[in-house]
Amino acid sequence: MNIGQANMKLYDGGRAPNPRRVRIFLAEKGISVPLEPVDLGGLQHKSSGYTAVNPMQRVPALELDDGTVLTESIAICRYFEEVQPEPALFGRGALEKARIEMWNRRMELHFLSLVSHVFRNSHPAMKEMEKPQVPEWAEANKPRIADFLGFLDRELKSRPFVAGADYSVADITGLVAVDLMKPAKLSVAEELGSVRRWHAEISARPSAKA
Ligand SMILES: N[C@@H](CCC(=O)N[C@@H](CS)C(=O)NCC(=O)O)C(=O)O
């Protein structure tokens, strides 16, 4: 799909969860954007070149034809939603849009961020990026993640997707959070059948490979 931005590029971070959110979103929309890889392991995002793109030294970042740079995964996704509204991943109408916003925030603030704290504060590969690593903070987040997943499991008993009958950006945030659990050495408990069913379904979508 051509969205009228010939030189647009997306600064990407490989397996990192936030750039992946944007890649999955684009795959669902059928939009292709040239990727500019940023080597997080090699701390390329701290280089002066990338700092000039995003002074916050984080990925993803989207650069438009006129040099405008957008950061924050959800802001980037919202840009694409406006440029190409279908399929609607932020919902339609006042109530659905608000519900998806509510769920996306819940998935970010009470799930993805917490898994990220565990990963960043416990994994040896994150030593250079998370300074100082605080193992106690990793431990403190584990029961909170388990509580949230229990809550999510009860919610998902009555509907196929996180925010309702349709797949949305809240599912994308949830997918990358569950997938980040593996390197964080966490797992979804066996008895959380609804979370497991939901995760299996959204993982089977072609976009999940993005
Ligand atoms: N709130 C930002 C978070 C961006 C972010 O933290 N990205 C991670 C990769 S998933 C990163 O660039 N980390 C580099 C670092 O921590 O030094 C978003 O939603 O895009």
PDB file of C-alpha atoms and ligand atoms in Angstrom:
ATOM      1  CA  MET A   1       0.000   0.000   0.000  1.00  0.00           C
ATOM      2  CA  ASN A   2       1.414   3.373  -1.055  1.00  0.00           C
ATOM      3  CA  ILE A   3       0.816   6.047   1.563  1.00  0.00           C
ATOM      4  CA  GLY A   4       2.475   8.884  -0.309  1.00  0.00           C
ATOM      5  CA  GLN A   5       5.748   9.059   1.625  1.00  0.00           C
ATOM      6  CA  ALA A   6       8.467   7.966  -0.795  1.00  0.00           C
ATOM      7  CA  ASN A   7      11.388   8.316   1.618  1.00  0.00           C
ATOM      8  CA  MET A   8       9.750   7.339   4.874  1.00  0.00           C
ATOM      9  CA  LYS A   9      11.767   4.981   7.063  1.00  0.00           C
ATOM     10  CA  LEU A  10      11.239   3.129  10.299  1.00  0.00           C
ATOM     11  CA  TYR A  11      14.190   2.810  12.658  1.00  0.00           C
ATOM     12  CA  ASP A  12      13.828  -0.734  13.876  1.00  0.00           C
ATOM     13  CA  GLY A  13      15.255  -2.802  16.715  1.00  0.00           C
ATOM     14  CA  GLY A  14      15.020  -6.441  15.612  1.00  0.00           C
ATOM     15  CA  ARG A  15      13.596  -8.619  18.385  1.00  0.00           C
ATOM     16  CA  ALA A  16      12.901  -5.744  20.786  1.00  0.00           C
ATOM     17  CA  PRO A  17       9.187  -5.565  21.690  1.00  0.00           C
ATOM     18  CA  ASN A  18       8.342  -1.942  20.875  1.00  0.00           C
ATOM     19  CA  PRO A  19       9.605  -1.863  17.284  1.00  0.00           C
ATOM     20  CA  ARG A  20       7.872  -5.223  16.835  1.00  0.00           C
ATOM     21  CA  ARG A  21       4.560  -3.679  17.902  1.00  0.00           C
ATOM     22  CA  VAL A  22       4.838  -1.249  15.001  1.00  0.00           C
ATOM     23  CA  ARG A  23       5.899  -3.938  12.523  1.00  0.00           C
ATOM     24  CA  ILE A  24       2.908  -6.111  13.500  1.00  0.00           C
ATOM     25  CA  PHE A  25       0.589  -3.106  13.209  1.00  0.00           C
ATOM     26  CA  LEU A  26       1.924  -2.331   9.722  1.00  0.00           C
ATOM     27  CA  ALA A  27       1.580  -5.973   8.676  1.00  0.00           C
ATOM     28  CA  GLU A  28      -2.082  -5.960   9.784  1.00  0.00           C
ATOM     29  CA  LYS A  29      -2.629  -2.815   7.709  1.00  0.00           C
ATOM     30  CA  GLY A  30      -0.728  -4.198   4.702  1.00  0.00           C
ATOM     31  CA  ILE A  31       1.589  -1.184   4.705  1.00  0.00           C
ATOM     32  CA  SER A  32       5.246  -1.685   3.917  1.00  0.00           C
ATOM     33  CA  VAL A  33       7.802   0.808   5.169  1.00  0.00           C
ATOM     34  CA  PRO A  34      11.567   0.502   4.599  1.00  0.00           C
ATOM     35  CA  LEU A  35      13.274  -0.539   7.833  1.00  0.00           C
ATOM     36  CA  GLU A  36      16.518   1.000   9.050  1.00  0.00           C
ATOM     37  CA  PRO A  37      18.043  -1.500  11.488  1.00  0.00           C
ATOM     38  CA  VAL A  38      19.430  -0.122  14.750  1.00  0.00           C
ATOM     39  CA  ASP A  39      21.740  -2.531  16.572  1.00  0.00           C
ATOM     40  CA  LEU A  40      20.606  -2.287  20.194  1.00  0.00           C
ATOM     41  CA  GLY A  41      23.054  -4.970  21.359  1.00  0.00           C
ATOM     42  CA  GLY A  42      25.899  -2.880  19.931  1.00  0.00           C
ATOM     43  CA  LEU A  43      24.377   0.247  21.561  1.00  0.00           C
ATOM     44  CA  GLN A  44      23.967   1.919  18.168  1.00  0.00           C
ATOM     45  CA  HIS A  45      20.944   3.740  19.573  1.00  0.00           C
ATOM     46  CA  LYS A  46      23.378   5.659  21.818  1.00  0.00           C
ATOM     47  CA  SER A  47      25.506   6.802  18.844  1.00  0.00           C
ATOM     48  CA  SER A  48      25.547  10.470  17.890  1.00  0.00           C
ATOM     49  CA  GLY A  49      23.973   9.597  14.531  1.00  0.00           C
ATOM     50  CA  TYR A  50      20.925   7.951  16.075  1.00  0.00           C
ATOM     51  CA  THR A  51      20.747  10.460  18.921  1.00  0.00           C
ATOM     52  CA  ALA A  52      20.259  13.111  16.253  1.00  0.00           C
ATOM     53  CA  VAL A  53      17.196  11.141  15.069  1.00  0.00           C
ATOM     54  CA  ASN A  54      15.803  10.420  18.545  1.00  0.00           C
ATOM     55  CA  PRO A  55      17.435  12.259  21.447  1.00  0.00           C
ATOM     56  CA  MET A  56      15.695   9.773  23.786  1.00  0.00           C
ATOM     57  CA  GLN A  57      17.892   7.016  22.263  1.00  0.00           C
ATOM     58  CA  ARG A  58      15.051   4.549  21.922  1.00  0.00           C
ATOM     59  CA  VAL A  59      13.484   2.613  19.062  1.00  0.00           C
ATOM     60  CA  PRO A  60      11.239   2.633  17.141  1.00  0.00           C
ATOM     61  CA  ALA A  61      11.342   6.008  15.392  1.00  0.00           C
ATOM     62  CA  LEU A  62       9.538   6.889  12.188  1.00  0.00           C
ATOM     63  CA  GLU A  63      11.086   9.455   9.845  1.00  0.00           C
ATOM     64  CA  LEU A  64       8.785  11.088   7.300  1.00  0.00           C
ATOM     65  CA  ASP A  65       9.692  12.543   3.901  1.00  0.00           C
ATOM     66  CA  ASP A  66      10.136  16.060   5.284  1.00  0.00           C
ATOM     67  CA  GLY A  67      12.459  14.857   8.061  1.00  0.00           C
ATOM     68  CA  THR A  68       9.798  14.898  10.790  1.00  0.00           C
ATOM     69  CA  VAL A  69      10.519  12.187  13.348  1.00  0.00           C
ATOM     70  CA  LEU A  70       7.820  10.468  15.383  1.00  0.00           C
ATOM     71  CA  THR A  71       8.658   8.242  18.321  1.00  0.00           C
ATOM     72  CA  GLU A  72       6.585   6.184  20.785  1.00  0.00           C
ATOM     73  CA  SER A  73       5.154   3.024  19.253  1.00  0.00           C
ATOM     74  CA  ILE A  74       1.537   3.944  19.830  1.00  0.00           C
ATOM     75  CA  ALA A  75       1.973   7.449  18.398  1.00  0.00           C
ATOM     76  CA  ILE A  76       3.510   5.889  15.285  1.00  0.00           C
ATOM     77  CA  CYS A  77       0.654   3.380  15.044  1.00  0.00           C
ATOM     78  CA  ARG A  78      -1.887   6.204  15.416  1.00  0.00           C
ATOM     79  CA  TYR A  79      -0.242   8.057  12.532  1.00  0.00           C
ATOM     80  CA  PHE A  80      -0.711   5.023  10.282  1.00  0.00           C
ATOM     81  CA  GLU A  81      -4.296   4.532  11.508  1.00  0.00           C
ATOM     82  CA  GLU A  82      -5.110   8.071  10.364  1.00  0.00           C
ATOM     83  CA  VAL A  83      -3.290   7.717   7.055  1.00  0.00           C
ATOM     84  CA  GLN A  84      -4.922   4.375   6.343  1.00  0.00           C
ATOM     85  CA  PRO A  85      -7.991   3.771   8.524  1.00  0.00           C
ATOM     86  CA  GLU A  86      -8.710   0.179   7.423  1.00  0.00           C
ATOM     87  CA  PRO A  87      -8.595  -2.255   9.048  1.00  0.00           C
ATOM     88  CA  ALA A  88      -9.406  -0.142  12.115  1.00  0.00           C
ATOM     89  CA  LEU A  89      -7.069  -1.228  14.904  1.00  0.00           C
ATOM     90  CA  PHE A  90      -7.944   1.598  17.307  1.00  0.00           C
ATOM     91  CA  GLY A  91     -11.677   0.976  16.923  1.00  0.00           C
ATOM     92  CA  ARG A  92     -14.671   2.757  15.461  1.00  0.00           C
ATOM     93  CA  GLY A  93     -17.047   5.110  17.280  1.00  0.00           C
ATOM     94  CA  ALA A  94     -16.748   6.706  20.704  1.00  0.00           C
ATOM     95  CA  LEU A  95     -17.271   3.655  22.900  1.00  0.00           C
ATOM     96  CA  GLU A  96     -15.145   1.177  20.975  1.00  0.00           C
ATOM     97  CA  LYS A  97     -12.286   3.656  20.616  1.00  0.00           C
ATOM     98  CA  ALA A  98     -12.352   4.367  24.340  1.00  0.00           C
ATOM     99  CA  ARG A  99     -12.503   0.677  25.210  1.00  0.00           C
ATOM    100  CA  ILE A 100      -9.516  -0.131  23.004  1.00  0.00           C
ATOM    101  CA  GLU A 101      -7.603   2.805  24.493  1.00  0.00           C
ATOM    102  CA  MET A 102      -8.438   1.532  27.985  1.00  0.00           C
ATOM    103  CA  TRP A 103      -7.225  -1.960  27.193  1.00  0.00           C
ATOM    104  CA  ASN A 104      -4.119  -0.853  25.381  1.00  0.00           C
ATOM    105  CA  ARG A 105      -3.137   1.244  28.392  1.00  0.00           C
ATOM    106  CA  ARG A 106      -3.831  -1.650  30.718  1.00  0.00           C
ATOM    107  CA  MET A 107      -1.718  -3.964  28.568  1.00  0.00           C
ATOM    108  CA  GLU A 108       1.119  -1.435  28.468  1.00  0.00           C
ATOM    109  CA  LEU A 109       1.107  -0.133  32.030  1.00  0.00           C
ATOM    110  CA  HIS A 110       0.196  -3.303  33.909  1.00  0.00           C
ATOM    111  CA  PHE A 111       1.720  -5.970  31.702  1.00  0.00           C
ATOM    112  CA  LEU A 112       4.301  -5.038  29.013  1.00  0.00           C
ATOM    113  CA  SER A 113       6.132  -2.561  31.264  1.00  0.00           C
ATOM    114  CA  LEU A 114       6.266  -5.066  34.113  1.00  0.00           C
ATOM    115  CA  VAL A 115       7.607  -7.880  31.936  1.00  0.00           C
ATOM    116  CA  SER A 116      10.116  -5.401  30.563  1.00  0.00           C
ATOM    117  CA  HIS A 117      11.234  -4.527  34.125  1.00  0.00           C
ATOM    118  CA  VAL A 118      11.804  -8.216  34.839  1.00  0.00           C
ATOM    119  CA  PHE A 119      13.742  -8.746  31.605  1.00  0.00           C
ATOM    120  CA  ARG A 120      15.842  -5.615  31.880  1.00  0.00           C
ATOM    121  CA  ASN A 121      16.705  -6.100  35.538  1.00  0.00           C
ATOM    122  CA  SER A 122      17.506  -9.801  35.430  1.00  0.00           C
ATOM    123  CA  HIS A 123      18.904 -10.736  32.006  1.00  0.00           C
ATOM    124  CA  PRO A 124      22.703 -10.622  31.639  1.00  0.00           C
ATOM    125  CA  ALA A 125      22.343  -9.334  28.056  1.00  0.00           C
ATOM    126  CA  MET A 126      20.679  -6.167  29.398  1.00  0.00           C
ATOM    127  CA  LYS A 127      23.545  -5.212  31.704  1.00  0.00           C
ATOM    128  CA  GLU A 128      24.778  -2.402  29.477  1.00  0.00           C
ATOM    129  CA  MET A 129      21.318  -1.020  28.775  1.00  0.00           C
ATOM    130  CA  GLU A 130      19.808  -1.141  32.251  1.00  0.00           C
ATOM    131  CA  LYS A 131      22.182   0.593  34.626  1.00  0.00           C
ATOM    132  CA  PRO A 132      21.990  -0.253  37.405  1.00  0.00           C
ATOM    133  CA  GLN A 133      20.247  -3.595  37.115  1.00  0.00           C
ATOM    134  CA  VAL A 134      18.131  -4.099  40.239  1.00  0.00           C
ATOM    135  CA  PRO A 135      17.357  -7.832  40.626  1.00  0.00           C
ATOM    136  CA  GLU A 136      14.960  -7.084  43.511  1.00  0.00           C
ATOM    137  CA  TRP A 137      12.861  -4.947  41.147  1.00  0.00           C
ATOM    138  CA  ALA A 138      12.696  -7.874  38.724  1.00  0.00           C
ATOM    139  CA  GLU A 139      11.497 -10.124  41.543  1.00  0.00           C
ATOM    140  CA  ALA A 140       8.980  -7.549  42.816  1.00  0.00           C
ATOM    141  CA  ASN A 141       7.255  -7.448  39.432  1.00  0.00           C
ATOM    142  CA  LYS A 142       6.761 -11.197  39.072  1.00  0.00           C
ATOM    143  CA  PRO A 143       3.701 -11.558  41.354  1.00  0.00           C
ATOM    144  CA  ARG A 144       2.152  -8.451  39.766  1.00  0.00           C
ATOM    145  CA  ILE A 145       2.456 -10.035  36.327  1.00  0.00           C
ATOM    146  CA  ALA A 146       0.868 -13.242  37.646  1.00  0.00           C
ATOM    147  CA  ASP A 147      -2.012 -11.205  39.129  1.00  0.00           C
ATOM    148  CA  PHE A 148      -2.567  -9.320  35.878  1.00  0.00           C
ATOM    149  CA  LEU A 149      -2.571 -12.549  33.856  1.00  0.00           C
ATOM    150  CA  GLY A 150      -5.175 -14.016  36.216  1.00  0.00           C
ATOM    151  CA  PHE A 151      -7.329 -10.947  35.659  1.00  0.00           C
ATOM    152  CA  LEU A 152      -6.812 -11.130  31.884  1.00  0.00           C
ATOM    153  CA  ASP A 153      -7.734 -14.806  31.891  1.00  0.00           C
ATOM    154  CA  ARG A 154     -11.074 -14.063  33.568  1.00  0.00           C
ATOM    155  CA  GLU A 155     -11.759 -11.289  31.030  1.00  0.00           C
ATOM    156  CA  LEU A 156     -10.871 -13.448  28.025  1.00  0.00           C
ATOM    157  CA  LYS A 157     -13.386 -16.118  29.026  1.00  0.00           C
ATOM    158  CA  SER A 158     -16.172 -14.004  27.537  1.00  0.00           C
ATOM    159  CA  ARG A 159     -14.639 -12.663  24.312  1.00  0.00           C
ATOM    160  CA  PRO A 160     -12.069 -13.614  21.669  1.00  0.00           C
ATOM    161  CA  PHE A 161      -9.846 -10.544  21.837  1.00  0.00           C
ATOM    162  CA  VAL A 162      -8.607  -8.284  24.606  1.00  0.00           C
ATOM    163  CA  ALA A 163     -10.906  -5.337  23.891  1.00  0.00           C
ATOM    164  CA  GLY A 164     -13.882  -7.141  22.384  1.00  0.00           C
ATOM    165  CA  ALA A 165     -14.992  -9.074  19.315  1.00  0.00           C
ATOM    166  CA  ASP A 166     -12.294  -7.686  17.035  1.00  0.00           C
ATOM    167  CA  TYR A 167      -8.513  -7.814  16.956  1.00  0.00           C
ATOM    168  CA  SER A 168      -7.017  -4.469  17.968  1.00  0.00           C
ATOM    169  CA  VAL A 169      -3.826  -2.682  18.929  1.00  0.00           C
ATOM    170  CA  ALA A 170      -4.410  -3.908  22.508  1.00  0.00           C
ATOM    171  CA  ASP A 171      -3.887  -7.480  21.273  1.00  0.00           C
ATOM    172  CA  ILE A 172      -0.636  -6.417  19.620  1.00  0.00           C
ATOM    173  CA  THR A 173       0.645  -4.960  22.893  1.00  0.00           C
ATOM    174  CA  GLY A 174      -0.435  -8.150  24.677  1.00  0.00           C
ATOM    175  CA  LEU A 175       1.263 -10.379  22.115  1.00  0.00           C
ATOM    176  CA  VAL A 176       4.658  -8.710  22.435  1.00  0.00           C
ATOM    177  CA  ALA A 177       4.319  -8.757  26.246  1.00  0.00           C
ATOM    178  CA  VAL A 178       3.623 -12.509  26.350  1.00  0.00           C
ATOM    179  CA  ASP A 179       6.469 -13.157  23.898  1.00  0.00           C
ATOM    180  CA  LEU A 180       8.871 -11.077  26.014  1.00  0.00           C
ATOM    181  CA  MET A 181       8.051 -13.376  28.947  1.00  0.00           C
ATOM    182  CA  LYS A 182      10.251 -16.096  27.422  1.00  0.00           C
ATOM    183  CA  PRO A 183      13.601 -14.232  27.546  1.00  0.00           C
ATOM    184  CA  ALA A 184      12.453 -12.827  30.921  1.00  0.00           C
ATOM    185  CA  LYS A 185      12.213 -16.490  32.062  1.00  0.00           C
ATOM    186  CA  LEU A 186       8.523 -16.212  32.875  1.00  0.00           C
ATOM    187  CA  SER A 187       5.658 -18.342  31.624  1.00  0.00           C
ATOM    188  CA  VAL A 188       1.888 -18.237  31.394  1.00  0.00           C
ATOM    189  CA  ALA A 189       0.564 -20.669  34.018  1.00  0.00           C
ATOM    190  CA  GLU A 190      -0.951 -23.904  32.689  1.00  0.00           C
ATOM    191  CA  GLU A 191      -4.355 -23.172  34.243  1.00  0.00           C
ATOM    192  CA  LEU A 192      -4.772 -19.842  32.402  1.00  0.00           C
ATOM    193  CA  GLY A 193      -6.537 -21.522  29.493  1.00  0.00           C
ATOM    194  CA  SER A 194      -8.175 -18.378  28.104  1.00  0.00           C
ATOM    195  CA  VAL A 195      -4.902 -16.459  27.938  1.00  0.00           C
ATOM    196  CA  ARG A 196      -3.249 -19.458  26.295  1.00  0.00           C
ATOM    197  CA  ARG A 197      -6.063 -19.802  23.716  1.00  0.00           C
ATOM    198  CA  TRP A 198      -5.940 -16.068  22.915  1.00  0.00           C
ATOM    199  CA  HIS A 199      -2.129 -16.037  22.635  1.00  0.00           C
ATOM    200  CA  ALA A 200      -2.145 -19.084  20.336  1.00  0.00           C
ATOM    201  CA  GLU A 201      -4.746 -17.442  18.090  1.00  0.00           C
ATOM    202  CA  ILE A 202      -3.037 -14.100  17.711  1.00  0.00           C
ATOM    203  CA  SER A 203       0.353 -15.790  17.269  1.00  0.00           C
ATOM    204  CA  ALA A 204      -1.081 -17.719  14.317  1.00  0.00           C
ATOM    205  CA  ARG A 205      -1.889 -14.513  12.414  1.00  0.00           C
ATOM    206  CA  PRO A 206       0.655 -13.833   9.643  1.00  0.00           C
ATOM    207  CA  SER A 207       1.370 -10.414  11.181  1.00  0.00           C
ATOM    208  CA  ALA A 208       2.873 -12.088  14.282  1.00  0.00           C
ATOM    209  CA  LYS A 209       5.897 -13.041  12.190  1.00  0.00           C
ATOM    210  CA  ALA A 210       6.711  -9.387  11.559  1.00  0.00           C
TER     211      ALA A 210
HETATM  212  N1  LIG B   1       7.624   4.052  25.147  1.00  0.00           N
HETATM  213  C1  LIG B   1       8.466   3.714  24.022  1.00  0.00           C
HETATM  214  C2  LIG B   1       9.524   2.738  24.506  1.00  0.00           C
HETATM  215  C3  LIG B   1      10.647   2.588  23.518  1.00  0.00           C
HETATM  216  C4  LIG B   1      11.721   1.656  24.084  1.00  0.00           C
HETATM  217  O1  LIG B   1      12.005   1.661  25.287  1.00  0.00           O
HETATM  218  N2  LIG B   1      12.329   0.884  23.203  1.00  0.00           N
HETATM  219  C5  LIG B   1      13.364  -0.012  23.651  1.00  0.00           C
HETATM  220  C6  LIG B   1      13.369  -1.247  22.763  1.00  0.00           C
HETATM  221  S1  LIG B   1      11.886  -2.192  23.009  1.00  0.00           S
HETATM  222  C7  LIG B   1      14.710   0.684  23.523  1.00  0.00           C
HETATM  223  O2  LIG B   1      14.930   1.412  22.582  1.00  0.00           O
HETATM  224  N3  LIG B   1      15.611   0.467  24.474  1.00  0.00           N
HETATM  225  C8  LIG B   1      16.910   1.026  24.460  1.00  0.00           C
HETATM  226  C9  LIG B   1      17.456   1.277  25.841  1.00  0.00           C
HETATM  227  O3  LIG B   1      16.771   0.991  26.813  1.00  0.00           O
HETATM  228  O4  LIG B   1      18.596   1.744  25.937  1.00  0.00           O
HETATM  229  C10 LIG B   1       7.623   3.137  22.883  1.00  0.00           C
HETATM  230  O5  LIG B   1       6.478   2.768  23.148  1.00  0.00           O
HETATM  231  O6  LIG B   1       8.067   3.082  21.739  1.00  0.00           O
END
